[in-house]
Amino acid sequence: MNSNSENNKKIASCEFQDNLNILRQIDFFSTLPLELNKILAYLCTRDTYKEEEYLFHENDDDGQAYYIISGKARLFYNQAGKQRMIRDYEAGAFFGRLALLGNMPRIFSMKAINELTCLTLTREKFTKALSQFPDQMPKIIKAVAESIQGWEKRFLLHGSENCEACMHNIGVSLV
Amino acid sequence: MEKTKPPVVKRSLISWVWTSSLKLQVILILIIMIEVFARVIPLEMQKRIINEAINLRKIDLLFMYCGIYLAAVIAAGMLKYLNNIIQTIIGQRALADIRKALYHYILTLPLNFFRKTQPGMVVSSLITELTTSGNFVGMAVSVPITNVLTLLAFAGYLIWLHPLLALVSLSIYPIVIFLVPILQKRSNKANKKRVDAGRNLSSKIAESITGIHEIQGNGAFDLENQKYDRLIDRLLKIRIVWTLYAQGVKTLNNFFTNLSPFLIFILGGYLAMKGQLELGALVAFLSAQEKLYTPWKELIQFYQVYQDASVRYKRTMEYYDTLPDHEIAPKDRKPYDLEANLEVRNLSFVTDSGINLLDDINFTLKPGEHLALVGFSGSGKSTLALCIGQLYKYTGGHIQIGGKEVSELSKKDLVQNMGFVSQSPFIFEGTIKDNLLYACSARNDENGSGQDAADSMPTLDDMIAVLHQTGIFVDVLRFGLNTILTPDQDKDLVSSLLRVRQNFQRDFGEGLTDYVEFFDENKYLYYSNLAENLTFGAPNRDEFAVTNLPQNEYFLRFLDHAQLTRPLMSLGVQLARQTVDILGNLPPEEVFFEKSPVTPDELDEYKLLVERLNKVKLHELPASDRAKLLELALRFIPATHKMVSLPEILESLILEGRALFKDKISVEDPNAFTFYQISQYIFSQTILNNIFFGKVKTVNPQAQEKINQSIIQLLIEEDFLETIVEIGMEFQVGTKGDRLSGGQRQKLAIARALLKAPNMLIMDEATSALDNNSQARIQNLLDSRWKGKSTLIAVVHRLDIIKNYDKVAVMKAGKIGEFGTYDELIAKKGMLYELEFGKQ
């Protein structure tokens, strides 16, 4: 018994276990069974980006989702040749869900604005793992739908009234 | 000669008997004559031994007749063996000939044919169904001749001995000859059914193996099992009926031939009692009669083999009896060099089921013009490209290249002038170079080998240029850099690489410390396995290779000595437990196992081991299990196998162990290892790791890019780039190119078409698997290097690349809706506008 608890302590500090803890806190994964989350935690990788390095560029189909472990990343939109800053993402942010589901060339660019460590999961790995648990797909679809719905609600709650042009194009949750 | 031969599917089974080995057949007949003669002699000797030697008590005659008897038996035996050898050779040769001819023929059949034909069915035709044909051809001359002659000889002998007795005992055979074919006919019917059922079965198997993803994804095991089981059950019934009929023939035959001795005893016995037959003659008669049995049985068997073989052969050939759409080679001229202008008039393509895939297509292209075919999927754009490329045979109208009608050109004419890149290009097993040269070699083979062909093969420079242009150069360079050289390879190469290493350390060492883990004697290497960390050198003998270390007595003693055995065991246990816990139920796919210390093949073994671990204590495990655990620990790479972390205390123990091991082995076995030293080439490591004197730490694409740039710059300075690329071109791509990514496969396919530098190029969504940059790169290449030189017809799915095409054709429902330059069509605000910007 003694040696067993010792083992657990050692394992607790390993990267796989940390990844698993992170995944289980993300809405997208939290409802999935532990067995699947273990596989995903094993499959995802940690990447570091230096300041000014890009996570992805506009039109890239990098095909992965990111969770920021530490550091800060900034989102840009290319408007008529000019880079326009949209917002910053900080530790604890998870983005790129849709890229896990299908080809999704990026509409935006994202770069690190200081030393950034991310947990990333590629579409290929996600799809392969999920194909072992076909009955979990509905949960994933539900999570995506909810996150789109949630996004639009938040958008309408905060500040959209200042932007008359935006009001004509709202309704992404109706796609 | 070649041309007057009918196609293989029209040939009869018998015809192979004469074409395969006529000379051998003649020799065989001669052997048979002597053999038959040698078989009859013992009979006569038998009679003489009894009547002359024994009765008259002449010992010298006994010896002489026995001697002749013995000689005849030996001669008959040896000749029989020789006969068998020649039969086998003839049969196997014929089988090889039939297999070759049929395969060669099948490859030329129209694409349409392969839509309805599963690969499994072709495999079973070529491998299984034809074997009996080979057996038959082998037997076809020798068996009937030997046995008929033997029968006649014995029958003649019998008649000579005693005509009445002979006729009575031979009277049985006509009955058998009458009955056997009746049974055989039924057997043949069952056999035909069996061939068809076997064919369905192999198609079914091929289908489920190809679609295994879908089956596992849907968990459709029961569904598929039912389908399969049904086919097996059907085959079972047919096989039982078939086998019973075949057995029936044998039984019937046995029964009647066994009646023969009965008749002889009754009649012969009576005659002997009456003194009308000598005893010796009766004995000779009986044994001659008995000897009739074997040739007769063989004849019946031969008859069965013939029936079986001809049913299978006919069934197989009938299936493939379709004509190729186009002639393979021109008969009496060299392949044309065509002017690359294209004219399409009133073209239509109607499928067998009457669906109009192409309807009244008209357009022309001047040599060197580039045409983009766009439209929704199902609009017929691929079909049009395939018709122009002669892969489909159009049913109406005209396609003319350089004024020649495409349907009347032979394949060779087309291959000479056209390159083709298909939607999902096929990469063959072999090296990158083999695949790169595939189109060129095929064209040149067609033109005959020899000096001409060698001259027109691309040079190394050509190949490197095309690798560059299509953007696969860096990948090939990587393959080259990831190659592990063997010590007997070029010495110069190794010494140059050491020079490259020095310059690398000088020029880039500092800048890449974030990306490379250098081999440092005083640091733990997180990107190397534990064994490398401990030995810190390349083994010079097999017994010290990582896989052999867990069995290496010397090494095990060292581990004990360094007090490492127990911590490594416990690390092994952790690795096994965690890996089995995470991967225990996953299929053996690369993506799941690339970060696992356990390979897919070993997973089950480790699963059982973990179960045993839960029952007994570590030290109670058998030695073989302990070796398995140690092996796992020695494989452990902290940066890859993240399911377990490397305990700090073990890290320092290993660093101490490293120093200890070096001291110990340099005294006790100085040549066992070459330690990692900046001045030594490491043969256990890749070229890249040797240049770095370390290992790359990251898979981050931007870091990779930086590393690539440094390496390329360095290799150019050292004039070493081509050498490495040449090594990279020897990379084995795996079956169907599965060791390459989808993008790499597509780039390689484009490269092999461009390397051929054809007048006319057809690309059927050839860049669909490429990322934007690579696609743009290929498009630039086509615009800048091939426009005006080669006529291009490109089926395009993504519209962002068509602006620079000379012409754009928008297809809809099998017709060309719009045709013109991009700007014209956009200005028109018609179909192209709608495709690009959506309905207004």
XYZ file of C-alpha atoms in Angstrom, chain B residues 54-672:
619
model
C 12.003 -72.195 -60.140
C 10.211 -75.030 -61.930
C 13.366 -76.186 -63.704
C 15.555 -75.396 -60.674
C 18.054 -73.360 -62.715
C 19.884 -71.127 -60.247
C 21.765 -69.150 -62.902
C 18.500 -68.283 -64.692
C 17.017 -67.200 -61.344
C 19.915 -64.799 -60.795
C 19.736 -63.442 -64.337
C 15.978 -62.874 -64.342
C 16.082 -61.367 -60.858
C 18.922 -59.092 -62.035
C 16.884 -57.929 -65.015
C 13.849 -57.513 -62.776
C 15.841 -55.343 -60.381
C 17.377 -53.268 -63.175
C 13.948 -52.684 -64.715
C 12.445 -51.622 -61.381
C 15.302 -49.213 -60.713
C 15.149 -47.813 -64.236
C 11.364 -47.374 -64.051
C 11.685 -45.632 -60.683
C 14.356 -43.241 -61.870
C 12.545 -42.465 -65.066
C 9.358 -41.861 -63.123
C 11.244 -39.368 -60.949
C 12.695 -37.641 -64.010
C 9.231 -37.566 -65.479
C 7.948 -35.852 -62.337
C 10.703 -33.279 -62.398
C 9.974 -32.317 -65.977
C 6.248 -32.272 -65.291
C 6.764 -29.911 -62.383
C 8.971 -27.613 -64.418
C 6.494 -27.514 -67.296
C 3.559 -26.959 -64.951
C 5.172 -24.222 -62.920
C 6.458 -22.468 -66.025
C 3.015 -22.533 -67.555
C 1.531 -21.214 -64.329
C 4.056 -18.378 -64.263
C 3.310 -17.602 -67.916
C -0.446 -17.548 -67.358
C -0.103 -15.391 -64.263
C 2.179 -12.939 -66.036
C 0.023 -12.732 -69.150
C -3.186 -12.237 -67.197
C -1.666 -9.600 -64.877
C -0.214 -7.714 -67.836
C -3.613 -7.820 -69.468
C -5.557 -6.772 -66.370
C -3.424 -3.650 -65.925
C -4.530 -2.391 -69.338
C -8.248 -2.746 -68.696
C -10.336 0.432 -68.551
C -10.734 2.257 -65.206
C -14.415 1.520 -65.387
C -13.699 -2.167 -64.967
C -11.912 -1.587 -61.670
C -14.835 0.285 -60.206
C -16.784 -2.959 -60.101
C -13.825 -5.168 -59.294
C -12.438 -5.480 -55.804
C -8.652 -5.859 -55.486
C -9.210 -9.018 -53.440
C -10.885 -10.667 -56.360
C -7.981 -9.951 -58.698
C -5.617 -11.301 -56.073
C -7.550 -14.537 -55.680
C -7.786 -14.991 -59.458
C -4.082 -14.573 -59.946
C -2.926 -16.476 -56.905
C -5.420 -19.212 -56.111
C -7.654 -19.948 -59.048
C -4.897 -20.424 -61.591
C -2.746 -22.924 -59.669
C -4.732 -25.905 -60.902
C -4.239 -24.704 -64.467
C -0.496 -24.934 -63.933
C -0.844 -28.427 -62.492
C -2.931 -29.427 -65.451
C -0.485 -28.119 -68.037
C 2.289 -29.992 -66.272
C 0.316 -33.216 -66.443
C -1.289 -32.625 -69.805
C 1.152 -34.560 -71.942
C 2.908 -36.944 -69.641
C 0.063 -38.328 -67.562
C -2.291 -39.400 -70.349
C 0.522 -40.737 -72.516
C 2.243 -42.626 -69.719
C -0.917 -44.116 -68.410
C -2.602 -44.891 -71.691
C 0.587 -46.527 -72.941
C 0.992 -48.426 -69.688
C -2.612 -49.513 -69.833
C -2.264 -50.615 -73.430
C 0.987 -52.395 -72.689
C -0.485 -54.258 -69.740
C -3.712 -54.941 -71.557
C -1.747 -56.232 -74.560
C 0.300 -58.394 -72.280
C -2.825 -59.761 -70.662
C -4.369 -60.555 -74.007
C -1.156 -62.219 -75.064
C -1.222 -64.291 -71.865
C -4.836 -65.343 -72.123
C -7.276 -63.569 -74.429
C -10.509 -64.760 -72.821
C -9.466 -63.985 -69.267
C -8.152 -60.602 -70.405
C -11.370 -59.588 -72.110
C -13.465 -60.553 -69.106
C -11.329 -58.613 -66.652
C -11.099 -55.584 -68.936
C -14.870 -55.503 -69.479
C -15.241 -53.400 -66.358
C -13.548 -50.301 -67.706
C -16.165 -49.312 -70.310
C -18.744 -49.167 -67.522
C -16.535 -46.772 -65.559
C -15.914 -44.641 -68.628
C -19.649 -44.357 -69.070
C -20.474 -43.461 -65.455
C -17.679 -41.067 -64.464
C -18.506 -38.128 -66.781
C -22.091 -38.085 -65.521
C -20.925 -37.516 -61.970
C -18.214 -35.162 -63.123
C -20.707 -32.890 -64.832
C -22.488 -32.326 -61.542
C -19.186 -31.780 -59.814
C -18.280 -29.145 -62.421
C -21.503 -27.314 -61.822
C -20.763 -27.150 -58.125
C -17.218 -26.121 -58.893
C -18.361 -23.161 -60.992
C -20.530 -22.035 -58.127
C -17.593 -22.497 -55.792
C -15.356 -20.254 -57.912
C -17.995 -17.530 -57.892
C -18.638 -17.850 -54.179
C -14.913 -17.768 -53.444
C -14.662 -14.651 -55.527
C -17.472 -12.936 -53.627
C -15.801 -13.922 -50.419
C -12.453 -12.407 -51.332
C -14.163 -9.229 -52.499
C -15.978 -9.059 -49.198
C -12.773 -9.526 -47.214
C -10.977 -6.882 -49.257
C -13.887 -4.540 -48.726
C -13.960 -4.876 -44.960
C -10.199 -4.538 -44.626
C -10.212 -1.395 -46.760
C -13.144 -0.003 -44.832
C -11.940 -1.056 -41.390
C -12.033 2.579 -40.164
C -15.688 2.841 -40.963
C -16.464 -0.516 -39.374
C -14.627 0.263 -36.151
C -15.878 3.838 -36.148
C -19.479 2.662 -36.313
C -18.894 -0.392 -34.190
C -20.528 -2.321 -37.055
C -18.936 -5.628 -36.142
C -22.147 -7.632 -35.968
C -23.342 -6.220 -39.254
C -20.153 -7.101 -41.065
C -19.870 -10.461 -39.360
C -23.340 -11.384 -40.544
C -22.510 -10.488 -44.127
C -19.296 -12.440 -43.985
C -20.773 -15.452 -42.207
C -23.542 -15.685 -44.773
C -20.996 -15.907 -47.568
C -18.961 -18.486 -45.688
C -22.020 -20.623 -45.039
C -22.938 -20.521 -48.685
C -19.423 -21.495 -49.652
C -19.555 -24.281 -47.093
C -22.633 -25.825 -48.676
C -21.225 -25.570 -52.176
C -17.913 -27.049 -51.105
C -19.580 -30.017 -49.444
C -21.579 -30.799 -52.581
C -18.523 -30.332 -54.762
C -16.303 -32.511 -52.598
C -18.951 -35.221 -52.366
C -19.226 -35.458 -56.156
C -15.451 -35.552 -56.508
C -15.287 -38.277 -53.865
C -18.136 -40.065 -55.631
C -16.070 -40.348 -58.797
C -13.214 -41.889 -56.831
C -15.433 -44.298 -54.942
C -17.183 -45.460 -58.068
C -13.889 -46.045 -59.756
C -12.462 -47.941 -56.807
C -15.485 -50.166 -56.573
C -15.388 -51.276 -60.176
C -11.658 -51.773 -60.402
C -11.830 -53.917 -57.262
C -14.324 -56.161 -58.985
C -11.687 -57.149 -61.529
C -9.634 -59.595 -59.363
C -12.884 -61.306 -58.392
C -13.596 -62.102 -62.029
C -10.053 -63.368 -62.547
C -10.150 -65.653 -59.517
C -13.439 -67.162 -60.565
C -12.589 -67.682 -64.183
C -8.781 -68.081 -63.858
C -9.130 -70.449 -60.902
C -11.551 -72.596 -62.850
C -9.256 -72.653 -65.889
C -6.180 -73.466 -63.762
C -7.986 -76.367 -62.094
C -8.922 -77.609 -65.504
C -5.238 -77.360 -66.465
C -5.935 -74.856 -69.207
C -3.815 -72.172 -67.512
C -0.320 -72.458 -66.034
C 0.036 -71.357 -62.416
C 2.861 -68.949 -63.382
C 0.645 -67.397 -65.993
C -2.154 -66.945 -63.429
C 0.252 -65.213 -61.037
C 1.547 -63.006 -63.841
C -2.011 -62.316 -64.889
C -3.044 -61.342 -61.401
C -0.161 -59.003 -60.844
C -0.478 -57.466 -64.328
C -4.140 -56.950 -63.627
C -3.294 -55.335 -60.320
C -0.891 -53.035 -62.074
C -3.677 -51.831 -64.323
C -5.143 -50.186 -61.286
C -2.526 -47.456 -60.781
C -2.472 -46.025 -64.315
C -6.221 -46.212 -64.411
C -6.520 -44.324 -61.136
C -4.076 -41.727 -62.379
C -6.065 -41.282 -65.559
C -9.247 -40.720 -63.601
C -7.443 -38.243 -61.342
C -6.069 -36.517 -64.386
C -9.545 -36.293 -65.781
C -10.697 -34.652 -62.572
C -7.816 -32.199 -62.512
C -8.550 -31.335 -66.123
C -12.198 -30.685 -65.379
C -11.426 -28.645 -62.276
C -8.710 -26.636 -63.978
C -10.756 -25.870 -67.036
C -13.730 -24.744 -64.985
C -11.559 -22.416 -62.909
C -9.582 -21.237 -65.904
C -12.657 -20.482 -67.984
C -14.424 -18.775 -65.115
C -11.392 -16.600 -64.441
C -10.740 -15.677 -68.051
C -14.389 -14.964 -68.727
C -14.393 -12.441 -65.920
C -11.572 -10.424 -67.410
C -12.745 -10.782 -70.978
C -13.145 -7.064 -71.591
C -11.190 -5.128 -74.154
C -8.846 -2.335 -73.119
C -10.239 1.007 -74.266
C -7.097 1.971 -76.093
C -4.271 0.328 -77.874
C -1.170 0.059 -75.722
C 1.459 0.722 -78.355
C 1.360 1.890 -81.944
C 1.915 -1.045 -84.299
C 4.197 0.138 -87.032
C 5.570 3.502 -86.023
C 7.298 5.334 -83.218
C 5.111 7.181 -80.704
C 4.089 10.634 -81.974
C 5.592 13.848 -80.714
C 2.418 15.889 -80.683
C 1.869 19.602 -81.014
C 0.217 20.581 -77.727
C -2.865 22.340 -79.080
C -6.148 20.963 -77.907
C -9.453 21.013 -79.691
C -12.619 19.680 -78.108
C -15.738 19.491 -80.293
C -19.266 18.315 -79.426
C -17.788 16.114 -76.745
C -20.132 13.907 -74.783
C -19.718 11.132 -72.286
C -22.614 8.888 -71.411
C -22.251 6.137 -68.819
C -23.411 2.575 -69.362
C -26.518 3.360 -67.385
C -27.320 6.246 -69.688
C -26.322 9.192 -67.538
C -24.975 12.204 -69.416
C -21.800 13.189 -67.580
C -20.532 15.458 -70.353
C -22.717 17.096 -72.939
C -21.722 19.065 -76.036
C -18.402 20.435 -74.785
C -16.571 22.751 -77.192
C -13.353 24.700 -76.712
C -9.834 25.034 -78.056
C -6.490 25.727 -76.427
C -3.329 26.905 -78.153
C -0.018 25.257 -77.250
C 1.173 26.501 -73.875
C -2.174 27.901 -72.779
C -3.408 27.208 -69.259
C -7.032 26.320 -68.612
C -8.732 26.141 -65.218
C -11.828 23.961 -64.961
C -14.084 25.087 -62.149
C -17.579 24.256 -60.984
C -19.388 22.463 -58.201
C -18.481 18.874 -57.533
C -20.424 16.619 -59.869
C -20.355 19.225 -62.628
C -18.159 16.995 -64.778
C -14.850 18.844 -64.546
C -12.862 15.799 -63.434
C -14.607 13.641 -66.018
C -13.591 16.087 -68.739
C -9.971 16.043 -67.577
C -9.973 12.243 -67.455
C -11.423 12.049 -70.984
C -8.689 14.331 -72.313
C -6.135 12.190 -70.496
C -7.564 9.066 -72.169
C -8.438 7.524 -68.820
C -12.094 7.544 -69.759
C -13.236 6.743 -73.259
C -15.625 9.467 -74.382
C -18.735 8.292 -76.131
C -19.310 11.077 -78.646
C -17.649 14.042 -80.298
C -13.961 14.725 -80.639
C -10.907 15.503 -78.598
C -7.907 16.294 -80.742
C -4.380 16.888 -79.577
C -2.058 18.222 -82.254
C -4.745 17.305 -84.780
C -4.901 13.627 -83.729
C -8.027 12.105 -82.254
C -7.349 11.055 -78.651
C -9.466 7.903 -78.830
C -7.370 6.655 -81.735
C -4.011 7.336 -80.152
C -2.255 4.536 -78.363
C -1.319 4.813 -74.692
C 2.319 5.225 -75.645
C 1.551 8.248 -77.801
C -0.190 9.861 -74.904
C 2.413 8.948 -72.316
C 5.046 10.406 -74.592
C 3.306 13.770 -74.598
C 1.265 14.081 -71.467
C 1.744 14.265 -67.713
C -1.044 13.474 -65.322
C -1.462 14.287 -61.641
C -4.541 12.730 -60.151
C -6.740 13.767 -57.272
C -5.337 11.283 -54.834
C -1.996 10.421 -56.391
C -0.595 7.032 -55.703
C 2.894 6.692 -54.326
C 4.497 3.295 -54.712
C 6.604 1.389 -52.243
C 10.266 2.218 -52.788
C 12.439 5.285 -52.379
C 11.621 8.917 -53.035
C 13.870 8.665 -56.049
C 12.032 5.639 -57.452
C 8.787 7.563 -57.212
C 10.278 10.715 -58.635
C 11.525 8.838 -61.670
C 8.341 6.777 -62.030
C 6.847 8.730 -64.929
C 10.186 9.119 -66.708
C 11.142 5.460 -66.349
C 7.716 4.392 -67.599
C 8.032 6.601 -70.660
C 11.560 5.447 -71.358
C 10.805 1.775 -70.916
C 8.207 2.221 -73.576
C 10.807 3.644 -75.907
C 13.095 0.714 -75.378
C 16.077 0.627 -73.104
C 19.686 1.290 -74.005
C 21.716 4.413 -74.496
C 18.846 6.573 -75.737
C 16.785 5.887 -72.689
C 19.671 6.517 -70.334
C 20.321 9.844 -72.026
C 16.803 11.076 -71.599
C 16.682 10.219 -67.885
C 16.812 13.291 -65.653
C 20.087 14.135 -63.981
C 20.568 14.642 -60.254
C 20.451 18.400 -60.869
C 17.110 18.077 -62.656
C 15.722 16.117 -59.762
C 16.949 18.559 -57.154
C 15.557 21.454 -59.178
C 12.115 19.907 -59.338
C 12.189 19.079 -55.617
C 12.909 22.737 -54.993
C 10.186 23.966 -57.307
C 7.479 21.821 -55.800
C 8.513 22.660 -52.266
C 9.381 19.186 -51.090
C 13.101 19.883 -51.040
C 13.281 20.617 -47.325
C 11.378 17.436 -46.540
C 13.800 15.362 -48.582
C 16.712 17.144 -46.959
C 15.185 16.202 -43.592
C 14.975 12.560 -44.635
C 18.628 12.782 -45.578
C 19.558 14.398 -42.286
C 17.630 11.755 -40.376
C 19.565 8.946 -41.977
C 21.836 6.830 -39.808
C 25.094 6.070 -41.591
C 26.847 2.753 -41.162
C 30.557 2.642 -40.321
C 31.451 1.046 -43.660
C 29.919 3.950 -45.561
C 32.138 6.479 -47.263
C 34.932 7.645 -44.947
C 35.077 11.034 -46.652
C 31.441 11.617 -45.861
C 32.038 11.068 -42.173
C 35.084 13.303 -41.997
C 33.265 16.066 -43.894
C 30.384 15.757 -41.465
C 32.762 16.241 -38.567
C 33.962 19.425 -40.235
C 30.344 20.548 -40.645
C 29.835 19.857 -36.936
C 32.727 22.104 -35.972
C 31.466 24.947 -38.134
C 27.987 24.477 -36.802
C 29.173 24.775 -33.218
C 31.155 27.876 -34.149
C 28.457 29.642 -36.216
C 25.164 28.566 -34.731
C 25.853 26.820 -31.450
C 24.931 29.846 -29.366
C 21.809 30.836 -31.282
C 20.214 27.414 -31.185
C 20.697 26.482 -27.538
C 16.962 26.919 -27.015
C 16.197 24.372 -29.695
C 18.958 21.825 -29.371
C 20.032 19.715 -26.445
C 23.758 19.264 -26.899
C 25.493 16.077 -25.805
C 27.055 17.290 -22.592
C 28.860 14.777 -20.444
C 27.786 16.522 -17.261
C 24.106 16.929 -18.032
C 21.190 14.600 -18.218
C 19.846 14.344 -21.792
C 16.074 14.660 -21.609
C 15.687 13.935 -25.318
C 17.710 10.725 -25.248
C 16.749 7.436 -23.720
C 17.963 6.253 -20.368
C 20.404 3.742 -21.809
C 22.096 6.443 -23.862
C 22.223 8.609 -20.771
C 23.931 5.877 -18.864
C 26.427 4.702 -21.458
C 26.829 8.087 -23.165
C 28.257 6.403 -26.218
C 27.513 4.413 -29.320
C 27.831 0.646 -28.900
C 30.345 -0.924 -31.276
C 29.054 -4.434 -30.743
C 25.555 -5.834 -30.951
C 25.540 -7.176 -27.418
C 25.595 -3.603 -26.146
C 22.759 -2.337 -28.363
C 19.902 -0.903 -26.313
C 17.617 -3.820 -27.122
C 20.207 -6.319 -25.922
C 21.235 -4.542 -22.733
C 18.528 -6.101 -20.524
C 20.044 -9.522 -21.309
C 23.660 -8.389 -21.178
C 25.292 -9.976 -18.082
C 28.057 -7.420 -17.943
C 25.625 -4.538 -18.054
C 23.319 -6.122 -15.436
C 26.253 -6.586 -13.083
C 27.145 -2.969 -13.624
C 23.605 -1.840 -12.722
C 23.829 -3.792 -9.467
C 27.216 -2.325 -8.783
C 25.953 1.218 -9.401
C 22.865 0.496 -7.264
C 20.631 1.293 -10.190
C 18.760 -1.989 -10.537
C 16.004 -1.274 -8.055
C 15.239 2.323 -9.061
C 15.183 1.316 -12.739
C 12.844 -1.575 -11.976
C 10.474 0.725 -10.199
C 10.646 3.201 -13.103
C 9.844 0.333 -15.459
C 6.838 -0.592 -13.328
C 5.530 2.960 -13.418
C 5.973 3.180 -17.171
C 4.229 -0.128 -17.749
C 1.327 0.741 -15.413
C 0.742 4.200 -16.836
C 1.087 3.195 -20.473
C -1.248 0.252 -20.108
C -3.705 2.448 -18.230
C -3.764 5.094 -20.976
C -3.310 3.037 -24.128
C -4.656 -0.308 -22.998
C -7.673 -0.386 -25.286
C -6.447 1.563 -28.289
C -5.838 0.160 -31.770
C -2.244 -0.019 -33.010
C -2.127 3.339 -34.756
C 0.976 5.460 -35.091
C -0.696 8.510 -33.606
C -1.405 6.727 -30.317
C 1.948 5.067 -29.939
C 4.426 7.723 -31.045
C 4.822 8.917 -27.475
C 4.639 5.531 -25.835
C 7.618 3.474 -24.640
C 5.622 0.341 -25.451
C 5.154 -0.589 -29.107
C 1.716 -1.726 -30.350
C 2.985 -5.306 -30.747
C 4.150 -5.434 -27.145
C 1.047 -3.895 -25.617
C -0.726 -7.182 -24.862
C 2.384 -8.623 -23.296
C 2.746 -5.630 -20.976
C -0.962 -5.741 -20.144
C -0.510 -9.257 -18.782
C 2.651 -8.203 -16.999
C 0.809 -5.382 -15.235
C -1.883 -7.849 -14.183
C 0.798 -10.100 -12.678
C 2.318 -7.070 -10.948
C -0.955 -6.480 -9.167
C -0.838 -9.975 -7.729
C 2.773 -10.439 -6.666
C 5.597 -8.292 -5.373
C 8.213 -6.942 -7.753
C 10.968 -9.247 -6.508
C 8.719 -12.301 -6.915
C 8.339 -11.744 -10.664
C 10.100 -14.210 -12.986
C 13.387 -13.066 -14.503
C 11.820 -12.625 -17.955
C 9.287 -10.124 -16.580
C 12.002 -8.249 -14.757
C 13.975 -8.019 -17.998
C 10.889 -6.589 -19.744
C 10.524 -3.917 -17.076
C 14.197 -3.057 -17.228
C 13.953 -2.775 -21.002
C 11.111 -0.295 -20.642
C 13.105 1.779 -18.165
C 16.129 1.823 -20.478
C 13.927 3.108 -23.304
C 12.544 5.936 -21.199
C 12.956 9.376 -22.801
C 11.722 12.001 -20.324
C 10.822 14.536 -23.032
C 8.748 12.029 -24.997
C 7.244 9.659 -22.457
C 5.377 12.225 -20.444
C 3.220 9.769 -18.540
C 6.004 9.406 -15.998
C 8.453 11.984 -14.750
C 12.091 11.331 -14.080
C 12.656 11.500 -10.305
C 15.419 13.943 -9.460
C 17.220 11.412 -7.367
C 17.326 8.918 -10.225
C 18.683 11.627 -12.499
C 21.675 12.229 -10.276
C 22.168 8.498 -9.747
C 22.357 8.041 -13.490
C 24.801 10.879 -13.950
C 27.030 9.241 -11.348
C 26.461 5.917 -13.062
C 27.545 7.432 -16.377
C 30.956 8.377 -14.987
C 31.271 5.028 -13.271
C 30.380 3.127 -16.428
C 32.912 5.010 -18.494
C 35.703 4.360 -16.014
C 34.806 0.716 -15.703
C 34.325 -0.202 -19.317
C 37.286 1.778 -20.674
C 39.472 -0.485 -18.573
C 37.615 -3.778 -18.880
C 36.381 -3.634 -22.489
C 37.828 -0.520 -24.125
C 36.384 -1.181 -27.603
C 32.800 -1.832 -26.574
